[in-house]
Amino acid sequence: MENLKAKARQRKKCIEDLQRKSHFSIPEIEHLLKIHRKKATSHGKTDKPKMERQKFSDLLHEEFKMTDDVLIDRVFRAFDIDADGYLSEEEWVRGISIFLKGTMEEQIKYAFSVYDQNSDGFISREEMFQFLKNCLVNQQTEEDPDEGVKDLIEIVIKKGDYDHDSKISLKDYEKTVGEDYLLLEMLGPCLPSRKYANKFLHSMECNTKK
Ligand code: CA
């Protein structure tokens, strides 16, 4: 009995902690943890539930209609703070908080970490190439598609490289997005569209009112 009470106290503390670290209310966090539990696997009795990459990517696909595998993989990595290949409860709640309700500052840092593939603090030409080539892949054109991508990269660099080192630092990126918010997702969609974000938030609201 005492044991159970201690566990409940610990759980309550953990949820309150997540409330401080996210933009969600306690009932919303409980609902998000339920989703996490449904998607998660736990290995052994004492292990905390963890969400696997594939389950997360299915969820992005189902709930937010995101389909670009390169970007989905990067979104997973941006959520997976400790880089162990799984999303813990905390990583899930904090990630989805930025994803759905993040401040501009949070979303700029998040999108930058999505695009900065090797986490060296810069978005390089090679990294831009990886993302932008997907955008052009389906275009029917006589021209070499790589040439089209290179042109796009020049536009991005021209627009965003304030210190002229041919790559984009977080500072460059903050400045670029600060001037034009539409450039937040300049290398491809890494945040949900308003429509699907609202749908998800609305269903969460309905589920937590009961
Ligand atoms: Ca993790």
PDB file of C-alpha atoms in Angstrom, residues 34-191:
ATOM      1  CA  LYS A  34      -1.638   7.831 -22.707  1.00  0.00           C
ATOM      2  CA  ILE A  35      -0.782   8.203 -26.400  1.00  0.00           C
ATOM      3  CA  HIS A  36       2.864   7.564 -25.570  1.00  0.00           C
ATOM      4  CA  ARG A  37       1.955   4.433 -23.601  1.00  0.00           C
ATOM      5  CA  LYS A  38      -0.145   3.132 -26.481  1.00  0.00           C
ATOM      6  CA  LYS A  39       2.701   3.571 -28.937  1.00  0.00           C
ATOM      7  CA  ALA A  40       5.508   2.593 -26.618  1.00  0.00           C
ATOM      8  CA  THR A  41       7.185  -0.635 -25.844  1.00  0.00           C
ATOM      9  CA  SER A  42       8.752  -1.374 -22.524  1.00  0.00           C
ATOM     10  CA  HIS A  43      11.456  -3.938 -22.222  1.00  0.00           C
ATOM     11  CA  GLY A  44      11.108  -5.621 -18.871  1.00  0.00           C
ATOM     12  CA  LYS A  45       9.090  -4.681 -15.818  1.00  0.00           C
ATOM     13  CA  THR A  46      11.230  -1.905 -14.468  1.00  0.00           C
ATOM     14  CA  ASP A  47      11.912  -0.218 -17.780  1.00  0.00           C
ATOM     15  CA  LYS A  48      10.137   3.022 -18.555  1.00  0.00           C
ATOM     16  CA  PRO A  49       8.008   2.946 -21.724  1.00  0.00           C
ATOM     17  CA  LYS A  50       9.818   4.244 -24.799  1.00  0.00           C
ATOM     18  CA  MET A  51       8.494   5.114 -28.225  1.00  0.00           C
ATOM     19  CA  GLU A  52      10.348   3.646 -31.174  1.00  0.00           C
ATOM     20  CA  ARG A  53      11.248   5.616 -34.275  1.00  0.00           C
ATOM     21  CA  GLN A  54       8.829   3.692 -36.509  1.00  0.00           C
ATOM     22  CA  LYS A  55       5.876   4.269 -34.168  1.00  0.00           C
ATOM     23  CA  PHE A  56       6.683   7.952 -34.049  1.00  0.00           C
ATOM     24  CA  SER A  57       6.966   8.204 -37.799  1.00  0.00           C
ATOM     25  CA  ASP A  58       3.604   6.383 -38.193  1.00  0.00           C
ATOM     26  CA  LEU A  59       2.089   8.906 -35.817  1.00  0.00           C
ATOM     27  CA  LEU A  60       3.465  11.887 -37.770  1.00  0.00           C
ATOM     28  CA  HIS A  61       2.105  10.311 -40.881  1.00  0.00           C
ATOM     29  CA  GLU A  62      -1.367   9.541 -39.480  1.00  0.00           C
ATOM     30  CA  GLU A  63      -1.963  12.651 -37.411  1.00  0.00           C
ATOM     31  CA  PHE A  64      -0.083  15.312 -39.351  1.00  0.00           C
ATOM     32  CA  LYS A  65       0.129  13.837 -42.863  1.00  0.00           C
ATOM     33  CA  MET A  66       3.889  14.253 -42.929  1.00  0.00           C
ATOM     34  CA  THR A  67       5.407  12.006 -45.587  1.00  0.00           C
ATOM     35  CA  ASP A  68       8.984  13.074 -46.267  1.00  0.00           C
ATOM     36  CA  ASP A  69      11.136  10.324 -44.728  1.00  0.00           C
ATOM     37  CA  VAL A  70      14.285  12.434 -44.568  1.00  0.00           C
ATOM     38  CA  LEU A  71      12.474  15.144 -42.623  1.00  0.00           C
ATOM     39  CA  ILE A  72      10.565  12.704 -40.429  1.00  0.00           C
ATOM     40  CA  ASP A  73      13.834  11.111 -39.436  1.00  0.00           C
ATOM     41  CA  ARG A  74      15.285  14.507 -38.578  1.00  0.00           C
ATOM     42  CA  VAL A  75      12.158  15.430 -36.569  1.00  0.00           C
ATOM     43  CA  PHE A  76      12.601  12.218 -34.580  1.00  0.00           C
ATOM     44  CA  ARG A  77      16.207  13.112 -33.867  1.00  0.00           C
ATOM     45  CA  ALA A  78      15.222  16.608 -32.766  1.00  0.00           C
ATOM     46  CA  PHE A  79      12.784  15.054 -30.275  1.00  0.00           C
ATOM     47  CA  ASP A  80      15.262  12.386 -29.143  1.00  0.00           C
ATOM     48  CA  ILE A  81      17.390  14.640 -26.955  1.00  0.00           C
ATOM     49  CA  ASP A  82      19.597  11.917 -25.452  1.00  0.00           C
ATOM     50  CA  ALA A  83      19.970  10.241 -28.883  1.00  0.00           C
ATOM     51  CA  ASP A  84      19.252   6.730 -27.615  1.00  0.00           C
ATOM     52  CA  GLY A  85      16.928   5.966 -30.553  1.00  0.00           C
ATOM     53  CA  TYR A  86      13.738   6.100 -28.463  1.00  0.00           C
ATOM     54  CA  LEU A  87      11.429   8.800 -27.176  1.00  0.00           C
ATOM     55  CA  SER A  88      10.997   8.782 -23.424  1.00  0.00           C
ATOM     56  CA  GLU A  89       7.835  10.263 -21.911  1.00  0.00           C
ATOM     57  CA  GLU A  90       9.629  13.532 -21.272  1.00  0.00           C
ATOM     58  CA  GLU A  91      11.147  13.737 -24.766  1.00  0.00           C
ATOM     59  CA  TRP A  92       7.723  13.084 -26.278  1.00  0.00           C
ATOM     60  CA  VAL A  93       5.875  15.710 -24.217  1.00  0.00           C
ATOM     61  CA  ARG A  94       8.566  18.383 -24.581  1.00  0.00           C
ATOM     62  CA  GLY A  95       8.953  17.716 -28.295  1.00  0.00           C
ATOM     63  CA  ILE A  96       5.263  17.746 -29.084  1.00  0.00           C
ATOM     64  CA  SER A  97       4.907  20.903 -26.992  1.00  0.00           C
ATOM     65  CA  ILE A  98       7.327  22.758 -29.280  1.00  0.00           C
ATOM     66  CA  PHE A  99       5.856  21.058 -32.346  1.00  0.00           C
ATOM     67  CA  LEU A 100       2.275  22.151 -31.573  1.00  0.00           C
ATOM     68  CA  LYS A 101       2.526  25.133 -29.263  1.00  0.00           C
ATOM     69  CA  GLY A 102       6.121  26.309 -29.302  1.00  0.00           C
ATOM     70  CA  THR A 103       7.072  29.957 -29.045  1.00  0.00           C
ATOM     71  CA  MET A 104       8.815  31.448 -32.059  1.00  0.00           C
ATOM     72  CA  GLU A 105      12.151  31.166 -30.257  1.00  0.00           C
ATOM     73  CA  GLU A 106      11.561  27.484 -29.449  1.00  0.00           C
ATOM     74  CA  GLN A 107      10.467  26.676 -32.973  1.00  0.00           C
ATOM     75  CA  ILE A 108      13.467  28.447 -34.507  1.00  0.00           C
ATOM     76  CA  LYS A 109      15.863  26.385 -32.340  1.00  0.00           C
ATOM     77  CA  TYR A 110      13.904  23.235 -33.107  1.00  0.00           C
ATOM     78  CA  ALA A 111      13.805  23.752 -36.897  1.00  0.00           C
ATOM     79  CA  PHE A 112      17.502  24.611 -36.880  1.00  0.00           C
ATOM     80  CA  SER A 113      18.290  21.353 -35.097  1.00  0.00           C
ATOM     81  CA  VAL A 114      16.189  19.493 -37.690  1.00  0.00           C
ATOM     82  CA  TYR A 115      18.199  21.018 -40.542  1.00  0.00           C
ATOM     83  CA  ASP A 116      21.630  20.845 -38.890  1.00  0.00           C
ATOM     84  CA  GLN A 117      22.133  17.162 -39.619  1.00  0.00           C
ATOM     85  CA  ASN A 118      25.541  16.680 -38.026  1.00  0.00           C
ATOM     86  CA  SER A 119      24.776  19.031 -35.106  1.00  0.00           C
ATOM     87  CA  ASP A 120      27.881  21.141 -35.660  1.00  0.00           C
ATOM     88  CA  GLY A 121      25.977  24.404 -35.235  1.00  0.00           C
ATOM     89  CA  PHE A 122      25.811  25.252 -38.938  1.00  0.00           C
ATOM     90  CA  ILE A 123      23.584  24.375 -41.862  1.00  0.00           C
ATOM     91  CA  SER A 124      26.072  23.697 -44.629  1.00  0.00           C
ATOM     92  CA  ARG A 125      25.560  23.601 -48.393  1.00  0.00           C
ATOM     93  CA  GLU A 126      25.659  19.788 -48.278  1.00  0.00           C
ATOM     94  CA  GLU A 127      22.913  19.712 -45.666  1.00  0.00           C
ATOM     95  CA  MET A 128      20.787  22.136 -47.700  1.00  0.00           C
ATOM     96  CA  PHE A 129      21.330  19.904 -50.726  1.00  0.00           C
ATOM     97  CA  GLN A 130      19.968  16.858 -48.867  1.00  0.00           C
ATOM     98  CA  PHE A 131      16.726  18.625 -48.008  1.00  0.00           C
ATOM     99  CA  LEU A 132      16.193  20.645 -51.163  1.00  0.00           C
ATOM    100  CA  LYS A 133      16.834  17.861 -53.626  1.00  0.00           C
ATOM    101  CA  ASN A 134      13.687  16.145 -52.297  1.00  0.00           C
ATOM    102  CA  CYS A 135      11.622  19.218 -53.124  1.00  0.00           C
ATOM    103  CA  LEU A 136      12.714  19.164 -56.750  1.00  0.00           C
ATOM    104  CA  VAL A 137      12.766  15.451 -57.334  1.00  0.00           C
ATOM    105  CA  ASN A 138       9.339  15.323 -58.928  1.00  0.00           C
ATOM    106  CA  GLN A 139       9.756  18.247 -61.236  1.00  0.00           C
ATOM    107  CA  GLN A 140       9.633  17.395 -64.905  1.00  0.00           C
ATOM    108  CA  THR A 141      12.438  19.351 -66.401  1.00  0.00           C
ATOM    109  CA  GLU A 142      15.015  19.007 -69.115  1.00  0.00           C
ATOM    110  CA  GLU A 143      17.612  20.544 -66.873  1.00  0.00           C
ATOM    111  CA  ASP A 144      19.838  18.626 -64.493  1.00  0.00           C
ATOM    112  CA  PRO A 145      17.780  18.609 -61.253  1.00  0.00           C
ATOM    113  CA  ASP A 146      20.985  19.052 -59.241  1.00  0.00           C
ATOM    114  CA  GLU A 147      21.474  22.383 -60.984  1.00  0.00           C
ATOM    115  CA  GLY A 148      18.036  23.467 -59.806  1.00  0.00           C
ATOM    116  CA  VAL A 149      18.950  22.501 -56.249  1.00  0.00           C
ATOM    117  CA  LYS A 150      22.203  24.444 -56.475  1.00  0.00           C
ATOM    118  CA  ASP A 151      20.284  27.525 -57.587  1.00  0.00           C
ATOM    119  CA  LEU A 152      17.959  27.146 -54.620  1.00  0.00           C
ATOM    120  CA  ILE A 153      20.913  26.813 -52.256  1.00  0.00           C
ATOM    121  CA  GLU A 154      22.344  30.077 -53.609  1.00  0.00           C
ATOM    122  CA  ILE A 155      19.005  31.764 -52.882  1.00  0.00           C
ATOM    123  CA  VAL A 156      18.959  30.394 -49.320  1.00  0.00           C
ATOM    124  CA  ILE A 157      22.574  31.460 -48.718  1.00  0.00           C
ATOM    125  CA  LYS A 158      21.929  34.903 -50.179  1.00  0.00           C
ATOM    126  CA  LYS A 159      18.889  35.311 -47.960  1.00  0.00           C
ATOM    127  CA  GLY A 160      20.237  33.796 -44.766  1.00  0.00           C
ATOM    128  CA  ASP A 161      24.014  33.959 -44.554  1.00  0.00           C
ATOM    129  CA  TYR A 162      24.577  37.259 -42.781  1.00  0.00           C
ATOM    130  CA  ASP A 163      28.187  36.711 -41.840  1.00  0.00           C
ATOM    131  CA  HIS A 164      29.189  35.485 -45.327  1.00  0.00           C
ATOM    132  CA  ASP A 165      30.845  32.207 -44.428  1.00  0.00           C
ATOM    133  CA  SER A 166      28.684  30.236 -46.928  1.00  0.00           C
ATOM    134  CA  LYS A 167      26.845  28.376 -44.200  1.00  0.00           C
ATOM    135  CA  ILE A 168      24.008  29.281 -41.891  1.00  0.00           C
ATOM    136  CA  SER A 169      24.592  29.535 -38.172  1.00  0.00           C
ATOM    137  CA  LEU A 170      21.815  29.590 -35.596  1.00  0.00           C
ATOM    138  CA  LYS A 171      22.361  33.344 -35.331  1.00  0.00           C
ATOM    139  CA  ASP A 172      21.978  33.787 -39.121  1.00  0.00           C
ATOM    140  CA  TYR A 173      18.892  31.638 -39.038  1.00  0.00           C
ATOM    141  CA  GLU A 174      17.300  33.513 -36.114  1.00  0.00           C
ATOM    142  CA  LYS A 175      17.871  36.773 -37.953  1.00  0.00           C
ATOM    143  CA  THR A 176      16.456  35.453 -41.236  1.00  0.00           C
ATOM    144  CA  VAL A 177      13.314  34.028 -39.628  1.00  0.00           C
ATOM    145  CA  GLY A 178      12.956  37.131 -37.440  1.00  0.00           C
ATOM    146  CA  GLU A 179      12.711  39.193 -40.607  1.00  0.00           C
ATOM    147  CA  ASP A 180      10.486  36.798 -42.483  1.00  0.00           C
ATOM    148  CA  TYR A 181       8.578  34.188 -40.493  1.00  0.00           C
ATOM    149  CA  LEU A 182       7.743  32.230 -43.661  1.00  0.00           C
ATOM    150  CA  LEU A 183      11.388  31.215 -43.865  1.00  0.00           C
ATOM    151  CA  LEU A 184      11.097  29.181 -40.653  1.00  0.00           C
ATOM    152  CA  GLU A 185      10.642  26.009 -42.697  1.00  0.00           C
ATOM    153  CA  MET A 186      12.848  27.053 -45.574  1.00  0.00           C
ATOM    154  CA  LEU A 187      14.371  23.601 -46.066  1.00  0.00           C
ATOM    155  CA  GLY A 188      11.121  21.639 -45.883  1.00  0.00           C
ATOM    156  CA  PRO A 189       8.177  21.084 -43.536  1.00  0.00           C
ATOM    157  CA  CYS A 190       9.241  20.099 -40.012  1.00  0.00           C
ATOM    158  CA  LEU A 191       6.210  21.511 -38.198  1.00  0.00           C
TER     159      LEU A 191
END
